[in-house]
Amino acid sequence: MILLTSETFICNCVESCFGFCGFMTGGIIPTVAQQLHRESIEVVVHEALERSGVTPSQLSAVATTVKPGLALSLGIGLAFSQKFVRKHNILFIPIHHMEAHALTIRMLQPVPFPFLVLLVSGGHSLLAVARGIDDFLLLGYMLDEAPGDTLDKVARRLSLTKHPDCSTLSGGQAIELLARSGDRRKFPFRTPMGRIYDCCFSFAGLRSQITMSIIKKEAEEGIEQGTLLSCVNDIAAGTQHTVAVHLAKRTHRAILFCKENGLLPSDNPILVVSGGVASNQYICKALTVITEKTGLRLLCPPPRFCTDNGVMIAWNGIERLKEGRGILSPSEDVCYEPKAPLGVDISAKVRAAGIRLPPVRMKILS
């Protein structure tokens, strides 16, 4: 939940519970995230108000994530927010989590609409054209699991919390760290969806490839699951590289589709990359290869704004408040939506275009 005033915003750090949960478990556990939300939300709101010297009567609105996301956590935030706005008679602004990720960059620098956005996180993966604060064209989306989820699950299967350098890291961070000293060529995993010419994403098949390789290496080394493999750095490198290449290729196709259909400006077109996985520097370098080839400018928020955070929800609320969009009275009922599409889905048009990619040498330095 975010508390907004006309000139300032106060961030409720409950969004950060997702990250804290990930550090402790190597990935997000919904029931743990829910409990952290329940235990933290009232204390954090009270502390935010106290530190800023703001009283509830001075607030212009409360903005809260209501979709999409973990149902258990959304429920805690929405229930608290509605109780708060009704008690203090404050306007309420329901926020789409992915819209907030997409627009965070506009808080940091002037970025005019339209622009292409790649959102990649532990729960989502999509490509869209942002044409306004609530106007998006969806080019592609995840078909099974998100890239961040894949990285977390691979890290968990490799028992990376037992690695001396990774005990305090999330799964994705552990993969990125170990991959720096690994040789990806020793585990050349197949890039997903190579013969499907659209902008959708699939990572479940890749994770199956990786799991089979881990099982094979465990048998070769004579160890049981839960013991660190000697080649763990190489598996991490191979995993990270294949995820990066898959994201880069789908983004490349999206850029070509946008250019063919005039969806981006010819002068200074922009690709914004956001979401927790956007903090992975190797993946950003892979995307830079594509933007340099296609003439786009790559923009990415700093890592602290890439992962789920309260500030991005506040900013989305501010943009909506300024334009008078999606603002509700405190008495209006709102339901949370664990699954919610972003904008107008034109992925079928992308698929029908059948754009084949020109060869690109993905030379990425760790």
mmCIF file of C-alpha atoms in Angstrom, residues 41-352:
data_model
loop_
_atom_site.group_PDB
_atom_site.id
_atom_site.type_symbol
_atom_site.label_atom_id
_atom_site.label_comp_id
_atom_site.label_asym_id
_atom_site.label_seq_id
_atom_site.Cartn_x
_atom_site.Cartn_y
_atom_site.Cartn_z
ATOM 1 C CA ILE A 41 1.611 -3.860 7.179
ATOM 2 C CA GLU A 42 0.155 -1.943 10.126
ATOM 3 C CA VAL A 43 3.556 -1.328 11.701
ATOM 4 C CA VAL A 44 5.082 -0.113 8.428
ATOM 5 C CA VAL A 45 2.201 2.250 7.639
ATOM 6 C CA HIS A 46 2.347 3.735 11.127
ATOM 7 C CA GLU A 47 6.125 4.143 10.898
ATOM 8 C CA ALA A 48 5.908 5.733 7.433
ATOM 9 C CA LEU A 49 3.411 8.316 8.627
ATOM 10 C CA GLU A 50 5.388 9.024 11.772
ATOM 11 C CA ARG A 51 8.732 9.442 9.991
ATOM 12 C CA SER A 52 7.284 11.772 7.352
ATOM 13 C CA GLY A 53 5.349 13.884 9.842
ATOM 14 C CA VAL A 54 2.138 13.363 7.873
ATOM 15 C CA THR A 55 -1.276 12.627 9.337
ATOM 16 C CA PRO A 56 -3.955 10.603 7.531
ATOM 17 C CA SER A 57 -6.039 13.758 7.058
ATOM 18 C CA GLN A 58 -3.240 15.271 4.941
ATOM 19 C CA LEU A 59 -3.231 12.401 2.436
ATOM 20 C CA SER A 60 -4.713 12.902 -1.020
ATOM 21 C CA ALA A 61 -5.150 9.214 -1.831
ATOM 22 C CA VAL A 62 -4.082 5.664 -1.076
ATOM 23 C CA ALA A 63 -2.801 3.525 -3.973
ATOM 24 C CA THR A 64 -2.688 -0.246 -3.560
ATOM 25 C CA THR A 65 -1.757 -3.176 -5.774
ATOM 26 C CA VAL A 66 -4.910 -5.181 -6.506
ATOM 27 C CA LYS A 67 -3.780 -7.221 -9.547
ATOM 28 C CA PRO A 68 -2.116 -9.455 -10.602
ATOM 29 C CA GLY A 69 -0.116 -11.308 -7.966
ATOM 30 C CA LEU A 70 -0.209 -13.772 -5.106
ATOM 31 C CA ALA A 71 -3.797 -13.945 -3.902
ATOM 32 C CA LEU A 72 -2.802 -14.422 -0.265
ATOM 33 C CA SER A 73 -0.724 -11.250 -0.241
ATOM 34 C CA LEU A 74 -3.072 -9.144 -2.378
ATOM 35 C CA GLY A 75 -5.866 -9.938 0.044
ATOM 36 C CA ILE A 76 -3.933 -8.654 3.052
ATOM 37 C CA GLY A 77 -2.966 -5.381 1.359
ATOM 38 C CA LEU A 78 -6.403 -4.673 -0.083
ATOM 39 C CA ALA A 79 -8.286 -5.415 3.138
ATOM 40 C CA PHE A 80 -6.018 -3.123 5.155
ATOM 41 C CA SER A 81 -6.166 -0.364 2.533
ATOM 42 C CA GLN A 82 -9.943 -0.328 2.276
ATOM 43 C CA LYS A 83 -10.298 -0.223 6.033
ATOM 44 C CA PHE A 84 -7.798 2.667 6.144
ATOM 45 C CA VAL A 85 -9.414 4.809 3.409
ATOM 46 C CA ARG A 86 -12.905 4.341 4.874
ATOM 47 C CA LYS A 87 -11.747 5.233 8.350
ATOM 48 C CA HIS A 88 -10.067 8.448 7.151
ATOM 49 C CA ASN A 89 -12.328 9.199 4.119
ATOM 50 C CA ILE A 90 -9.478 9.166 1.572
ATOM 51 C CA LEU A 91 -9.627 8.503 -2.169
ATOM 52 C CA PHE A 92 -8.549 5.018 -3.285
ATOM 53 C CA ILE A 93 -6.502 4.152 -6.394
ATOM 54 C CA PRO A 94 -6.312 0.445 -7.331
ATOM 55 C CA ILE A 95 -3.050 -0.355 -9.136
ATOM 56 C CA HIS A 96 -2.158 -2.942 -11.775
ATOM 57 C CA HIS A 97 1.199 -4.338 -10.651
ATOM 58 C CA MET A 98 2.599 -4.713 -14.179
ATOM 59 C CA GLU A 99 1.526 -1.205 -15.213
ATOM 60 C CA ALA A 100 3.463 0.070 -12.215
ATOM 61 C CA HIS A 101 6.600 -1.824 -13.277
ATOM 62 C CA ALA A 102 6.246 -0.507 -16.828
ATOM 63 C CA LEU A 103 5.967 3.142 -15.787
ATOM 64 C CA THR A 104 8.625 3.247 -13.038
ATOM 65 C CA ILE A 105 11.194 4.579 -15.494
ATOM 66 C CA ARG A 106 9.080 7.739 -15.992
ATOM 67 C CA MET A 107 9.650 8.601 -12.328
ATOM 68 C CA LEU A 108 13.411 8.677 -12.952
ATOM 69 C CA GLN A 109 13.628 10.466 -16.300
ATOM 70 C CA PRO A 110 11.344 11.860 -19.010
ATOM 71 C CA VAL A 111 10.183 8.959 -21.190
ATOM 72 C CA PRO A 112 7.437 9.913 -23.641
ATOM 73 C CA PHE A 113 4.804 7.474 -24.882
ATOM 74 C CA PRO A 114 4.839 5.234 -26.814
ATOM 75 C CA PHE A 115 7.674 2.909 -25.867
ATOM 76 C CA LEU A 116 8.297 -0.840 -25.867
ATOM 77 C CA VAL A 117 8.461 -2.516 -22.481
ATOM 78 C CA LEU A 118 9.770 -5.915 -21.418
ATOM 79 C CA LEU A 119 8.573 -6.918 -17.952
ATOM 80 C CA VAL A 120 10.389 -9.885 -16.447
ATOM 81 C CA SER A 121 10.055 -11.040 -12.865
ATOM 82 C CA GLY A 122 9.444 -14.027 -10.638
ATOM 83 C CA GLY A 123 5.775 -14.075 -11.540
ATOM 84 C CA HIS A 124 5.523 -12.484 -14.966
ATOM 85 C CA SER A 125 7.099 -12.198 -18.387
ATOM 86 C CA LEU A 126 5.584 -10.048 -21.127
ATOM 87 C CA LEU A 127 6.245 -7.645 -23.969
ATOM 88 C CA ALA A 128 3.958 -4.667 -24.550
ATOM 89 C CA VAL A 129 3.781 -1.250 -26.138
ATOM 90 C CA ALA A 130 3.012 1.419 -23.541
ATOM 91 C CA ARG A 131 0.891 4.136 -25.184
ATOM 92 C CA GLY A 132 -0.376 5.828 -21.994
ATOM 93 C CA ILE A 133 -0.600 5.345 -18.250
ATOM 94 C CA ASP A 134 -3.422 2.837 -18.746
ATOM 95 C CA ASP A 135 -3.092 2.091 -22.465
ATOM 96 C CA PHE A 136 -1.029 -0.965 -23.426
ATOM 97 C CA LEU A 137 -0.806 -3.295 -26.425
ATOM 98 C CA LEU A 138 0.213 -6.789 -25.329
ATOM 99 C CA LEU A 139 2.590 -8.397 -27.846
ATOM 100 C CA GLY A 140 3.570 -11.539 -25.938
ATOM 101 C CA TYR A 141 3.254 -13.182 -22.540
ATOM 102 C CA MET A 142 4.452 -16.208 -20.587
ATOM 103 C CA LEU A 143 2.855 -19.550 -21.445
ATOM 104 C CA ASP A 144 3.909 -21.442 -18.325
ATOM 105 C CA GLU A 145 6.366 -20.151 -15.726
ATOM 106 C CA ALA A 146 8.184 -16.849 -15.402
ATOM 107 C CA PRO A 147 11.975 -16.478 -15.851
ATOM 108 C CA GLY A 148 12.509 -15.436 -12.242
ATOM 109 C CA ASP A 149 10.578 -18.484 -11.086
ATOM 110 C CA THR A 150 12.731 -20.702 -13.292
ATOM 111 C CA LEU A 151 15.951 -19.239 -11.888
ATOM 112 C CA ASP A 152 14.683 -19.639 -8.322
ATOM 113 C CA LYS A 153 13.651 -23.256 -8.891
ATOM 114 C CA VAL A 154 16.950 -24.156 -10.537
ATOM 115 C CA ALA A 155 18.798 -22.547 -7.622
ATOM 116 C CA ARG A 156 16.677 -24.518 -5.178
ATOM 117 C CA ARG A 157 17.276 -27.786 -7.082
ATOM 118 C CA LEU A 158 21.014 -27.063 -6.963
ATOM 119 C CA SER A 159 20.750 -26.382 -3.190
ATOM 120 C CA LEU A 160 22.527 -23.059 -3.625
ATOM 121 C CA THR A 161 21.535 -21.903 -0.131
ATOM 122 C CA LYS A 162 24.222 -24.353 1.027
ATOM 123 C CA HIS A 163 26.872 -22.604 -1.070
ATOM 124 C CA PRO A 164 29.065 -20.390 1.158
ATOM 125 C CA ASP A 165 28.747 -17.450 -1.256
ATOM 126 C CA CYS A 166 24.987 -17.737 -1.727
ATOM 127 C CA SER A 167 23.446 -18.344 1.690
ATOM 128 C CA THR A 168 21.961 -14.839 1.938
ATOM 129 C CA LEU A 169 20.986 -14.464 -1.736
ATOM 130 C CA SER A 170 17.748 -15.077 -3.577
ATOM 131 C CA GLY A 171 17.782 -17.863 -6.150
ATOM 132 C CA GLY A 172 18.186 -15.526 -9.118
ATOM 133 C CA GLN A 173 20.988 -13.609 -7.430
ATOM 134 C CA ALA A 174 22.806 -16.859 -6.608
ATOM 135 C CA ILE A 175 22.592 -18.014 -10.237
ATOM 136 C CA GLU A 176 23.964 -14.677 -11.457
ATOM 137 C CA LEU A 177 26.837 -14.705 -8.959
ATOM 138 C CA LEU A 178 27.990 -18.258 -9.696
ATOM 139 C CA ALA A 179 27.546 -17.850 -13.453
ATOM 140 C CA ARG A 180 30.277 -15.209 -13.492
ATOM 141 C CA SER A 181 32.912 -17.881 -12.895
ATOM 142 C CA GLY A 182 31.162 -20.645 -14.848
ATOM 143 C CA ASP A 183 31.549 -21.894 -18.423
ATOM 144 C CA ARG A 184 28.162 -21.843 -20.167
ATOM 145 C CA ARG A 185 29.525 -23.883 -23.084
ATOM 146 C CA LYS A 186 29.698 -26.962 -20.867
ATOM 147 C CA PHE A 187 25.896 -26.929 -20.599
ATOM 148 C CA PRO A 188 24.528 -25.725 -23.959
ATOM 149 C CA PHE A 189 20.826 -25.879 -23.166
ATOM 150 C CA ARG A 190 18.394 -25.560 -26.073
ATOM 151 C CA THR A 191 16.699 -22.148 -26.371
ATOM 152 C CA PRO A 192 12.903 -22.546 -26.035
ATOM 153 C CA MET A 193 10.396 -21.995 -28.855
ATOM 154 C CA GLY A 194 12.959 -21.713 -31.627
ATOM 155 C CA ARG A 195 10.423 -22.600 -34.329
ATOM 156 C CA ILE A 196 7.503 -20.590 -32.974
ATOM 157 C CA TYR A 197 7.591 -17.111 -34.459
ATOM 158 C CA ASP A 198 5.786 -15.024 -31.878
ATOM 159 C CA CYS A 199 6.702 -12.986 -28.786
ATOM 160 C CA CYS A 200 5.470 -15.352 -26.084
ATOM 161 C CA PHE A 201 7.752 -16.983 -23.531
ATOM 162 C CA SER A 202 8.143 -20.507 -22.189
ATOM 163 C CA PHE A 203 10.595 -21.599 -19.505
ATOM 164 C CA ALA A 204 9.131 -24.847 -18.161
ATOM 165 C CA GLY A 205 10.753 -26.948 -20.891
ATOM 166 C CA LEU A 206 14.110 -25.304 -20.247
ATOM 167 C CA ARG A 207 13.834 -26.093 -16.555
ATOM 168 C CA SER A 208 13.158 -29.744 -17.450
ATOM 169 C CA GLN A 209 16.356 -29.788 -19.545
ATOM 170 C CA ILE A 210 18.313 -28.334 -16.652
ATOM 171 C CA THR A 211 16.820 -30.755 -14.128
ATOM 172 C CA MET A 212 17.747 -33.737 -16.309
ATOM 173 C CA SER A 213 21.329 -32.445 -16.589
ATOM 174 C CA ILE A 214 21.524 -32.020 -12.809
ATOM 175 C CA ILE A 215 20.247 -35.576 -12.240
ATOM 176 C CA LYS A 216 22.804 -36.906 -14.715
ATOM 177 C CA LYS A 217 25.692 -35.058 -13.055
ATOM 178 C CA GLU A 218 24.592 -36.196 -9.583
ATOM 179 C CA ALA A 219 24.726 -39.789 -10.808
ATOM 180 C CA GLU A 220 28.160 -39.242 -12.373
ATOM 181 C CA GLU A 221 29.531 -37.691 -9.167
ATOM 182 C CA GLY A 222 27.845 -40.257 -6.947
ATOM 183 C CA ILE A 223 26.024 -37.709 -4.783
ATOM 184 C CA GLU A 224 22.445 -37.381 -3.606
ATOM 185 C CA GLN A 225 20.086 -34.489 -4.222
ATOM 186 C CA GLY A 226 20.828 -31.703 -1.761
ATOM 187 C CA THR A 227 24.605 -31.952 -2.127
ATOM 188 C CA LEU A 228 26.417 -29.271 -4.117
ATOM 189 C CA LEU A 229 27.720 -30.410 -7.507
ATOM 190 C CA SER A 230 31.294 -29.584 -8.469
ATOM 191 C CA CYS A 231 30.029 -28.089 -11.757
ATOM 192 C CA VAL A 232 27.383 -25.861 -10.174
ATOM 193 C CA ASN A 233 28.954 -22.689 -11.597
ATOM 194 C CA ASP A 234 28.829 -24.075 -15.128
ATOM 195 C CA ILE A 235 25.172 -25.089 -14.775
ATOM 196 C CA ALA A 236 24.376 -21.616 -13.464
ATOM 197 C CA ALA A 237 26.153 -20.049 -16.435
ATOM 198 C CA GLY A 238 24.347 -22.265 -18.941
ATOM 199 C CA THR A 239 20.998 -21.567 -17.298
ATOM 200 C CA GLN A 240 21.466 -17.814 -17.208
ATOM 201 C CA HIS A 241 22.698 -17.634 -20.802
ATOM 202 C CA THR A 242 19.753 -19.608 -22.190
ATOM 203 C CA VAL A 243 17.226 -17.517 -20.271
ATOM 204 C CA ALA A 244 18.934 -14.364 -21.548
ATOM 205 C CA VAL A 245 18.957 -15.541 -25.174
ATOM 206 C CA HIS A 246 15.271 -16.544 -25.044
ATOM 207 C CA LEU A 247 14.307 -13.114 -23.679
ATOM 208 C CA ALA A 248 16.526 -11.360 -26.232
ATOM 209 C CA LYS A 249 15.125 -13.236 -29.229
ATOM 210 C CA ARG A 250 11.482 -12.624 -28.314
ATOM 211 C CA THR A 251 12.290 -8.956 -27.705
ATOM 212 C CA HIS A 252 14.047 -8.751 -31.071
ATOM 213 C CA ARG A 253 10.904 -10.018 -32.798
ATOM 214 C CA ALA A 254 8.762 -7.534 -30.878
ATOM 215 C CA ILE A 255 10.989 -4.678 -32.051
ATOM 216 C CA LEU A 256 10.741 -5.781 -35.676
ATOM 217 C CA PHE A 257 6.947 -6.124 -35.393
ATOM 218 C CA CYS A 258 6.645 -2.645 -33.885
ATOM 219 C CA LYS A 259 8.772 -1.153 -36.644
ATOM 220 C CA GLU A 260 6.753 -2.864 -39.386
ATOM 221 C CA ASN A 261 3.488 -1.597 -37.895
ATOM 222 C CA GLY A 262 4.530 1.908 -36.873
ATOM 223 C CA LEU A 263 3.948 1.305 -33.160
ATOM 224 C CA LEU A 264 7.093 3.132 -32.043
ATOM 225 C CA PRO A 265 8.392 6.569 -33.003
ATOM 226 C CA SER A 266 11.018 6.613 -35.730
ATOM 227 C CA ASP A 267 13.011 9.151 -33.728
ATOM 228 C CA ASN A 268 14.654 7.768 -30.579
ATOM 229 C CA PRO A 269 12.562 4.615 -30.012
ATOM 230 C CA ILE A 270 12.935 3.191 -26.503
ATOM 231 C CA LEU A 271 12.913 -0.244 -24.892
ATOM 232 C CA VAL A 272 12.230 -0.205 -21.151
ATOM 233 C CA VAL A 273 13.155 -3.319 -19.181
ATOM 234 C CA SER A 274 11.719 -3.662 -15.704
ATOM 235 C CA GLY A 275 10.790 -6.264 -13.093
ATOM 236 C CA GLY A 276 13.005 -8.195 -10.715
ATOM 237 C CA VAL A 277 14.849 -10.143 -13.431
ATOM 238 C CA ALA A 278 15.862 -6.830 -15.045
ATOM 239 C CA SER A 279 18.380 -6.412 -12.221
ATOM 240 C CA ASN A 280 20.358 -9.303 -13.752
ATOM 241 C CA GLN A 281 23.228 -7.575 -15.542
ATOM 242 C CA TYR A 282 23.969 -10.465 -17.901
ATOM 243 C CA ILE A 283 20.386 -10.420 -19.173
ATOM 244 C CA CYS A 284 20.562 -6.655 -19.642
ATOM 245 C CA LYS A 285 23.755 -7.069 -21.678
ATOM 246 C CA ALA A 286 22.017 -9.619 -23.904
ATOM 247 C CA LEU A 287 19.196 -7.153 -24.515
ATOM 248 C CA THR A 288 21.747 -4.427 -25.238
ATOM 249 C CA VAL A 289 23.068 -6.550 -28.111
ATOM 250 C CA ILE A 290 19.581 -6.450 -29.627
ATOM 251 C CA THR A 291 18.892 -2.753 -29.049
ATOM 252 C CA GLU A 292 22.234 -1.769 -30.543
ATOM 253 C CA LYS A 293 21.469 -3.836 -33.650
ATOM 254 C CA THR A 294 17.958 -2.436 -34.051
ATOM 255 C CA GLY A 295 18.621 1.204 -33.124
ATOM 256 C CA LEU A 296 16.640 1.380 -29.893
ATOM 257 C CA ARG A 297 17.709 2.956 -26.625
ATOM 258 C CA LEU A 298 17.636 0.590 -23.656
ATOM 259 C CA LEU A 299 16.453 2.023 -20.346
ATOM 260 C CA CYS A 300 16.293 0.114 -17.099
ATOM 261 C CA PRO A 301 15.533 1.359 -13.583
ATOM 262 C CA PRO A 302 18.268 0.779 -10.982
ATOM 263 C CA PRO A 303 18.034 -2.611 -9.227
ATOM 264 C CA ARG A 304 16.258 -1.209 -6.165
ATOM 265 C CA PHE A 305 13.374 -0.124 -8.427
ATOM 266 C CA CYS A 306 13.416 -3.247 -10.632
ATOM 267 C CA THR A 307 12.361 -5.634 -7.884
ATOM 268 C CA ASP A 308 8.895 -5.310 -6.341
ATOM 269 C CA ASN A 309 8.794 -2.111 -4.324
ATOM 270 C CA GLY A 310 6.371 0.369 -2.871
ATOM 271 C CA VAL A 311 7.777 3.373 -4.755
ATOM 272 C CA MET A 312 6.598 2.114 -8.151
ATOM 273 C CA ILE A 313 3.056 1.714 -6.823
ATOM 274 C CA ALA A 314 3.220 5.248 -5.449
ATOM 275 C CA TRP A 315 4.408 6.617 -8.782
ATOM 276 C CA ASN A 316 1.639 4.874 -10.695
ATOM 277 C CA GLY A 317 -0.837 6.326 -8.215
ATOM 278 C CA ILE A 318 0.616 9.811 -8.712
ATOM 279 C CA GLU A 319 0.366 9.559 -12.497
ATOM 280 C CA ARG A 320 -3.244 8.416 -12.210
ATOM 281 C CA LEU A 321 -4.048 11.130 -9.665
ATOM 282 C CA LYS A 322 -2.636 13.822 -11.965
ATOM 283 C CA GLU A 323 -4.698 12.600 -14.932
ATOM 284 C CA GLY A 324 -7.788 11.727 -12.911
ATOM 285 C CA ARG A 325 -7.837 8.109 -14.052
ATOM 286 C CA GLY A 326 -9.038 5.166 -11.976
ATOM 287 C CA ILE A 327 -9.689 7.136 -8.786
ATOM 288 C CA LEU A 328 -12.383 5.688 -6.526
ATOM 289 C CA SER A 329 -14.300 6.961 -3.542
ATOM 290 C CA PRO A 330 -13.448 5.226 -0.249
ATOM 291 C CA SER A 331 -16.865 3.544 -0.126
ATOM 292 C CA GLU A 332 -16.490 1.692 -3.439
ATOM 293 C CA ASP A 333 -15.822 -2.040 -3.208
ATOM 294 C CA VAL A 334 -12.789 -3.462 -5.008
ATOM 295 C CA CYS A 335 -11.821 -7.102 -5.535
ATOM 296 C CA TYR A 336 -8.268 -8.314 -5.989
ATOM 297 C CA GLU A 337 -7.408 -10.301 -9.130
ATOM 298 C CA PRO A 338 -4.569 -12.854 -8.934
ATOM 299 C CA LYS A 339 -4.568 -13.062 -12.734
ATOM 300 C CA ALA A 340 -5.150 -9.975 -14.832
ATOM 301 C CA PRO A 341 -4.067 -9.269 -18.431
ATOM 302 C CA LEU A 342 -2.197 -6.117 -19.341
ATOM 303 C CA GLY A 343 -3.902 -3.963 -21.965
ATOM 304 C CA VAL A 344 -5.239 -5.147 -25.332
ATOM 305 C CA ASP A 345 -3.897 -8.507 -26.458
ATOM 306 C CA ILE A 346 -2.573 -8.360 -30.049
ATOM 307 C CA SER A 347 -0.297 -11.391 -29.690
ATOM 308 C CA ALA A 348 -2.294 -13.224 -32.380
ATOM 309 C CA LYS A 349 -1.335 -10.514 -34.886
ATOM 310 C CA VAL A 350 2.313 -10.913 -33.903
ATOM 311 C CA ARG A 351 2.063 -14.665 -34.412
ATOM 312 C CA ALA A 352 0.318 -14.237 -37.773
#
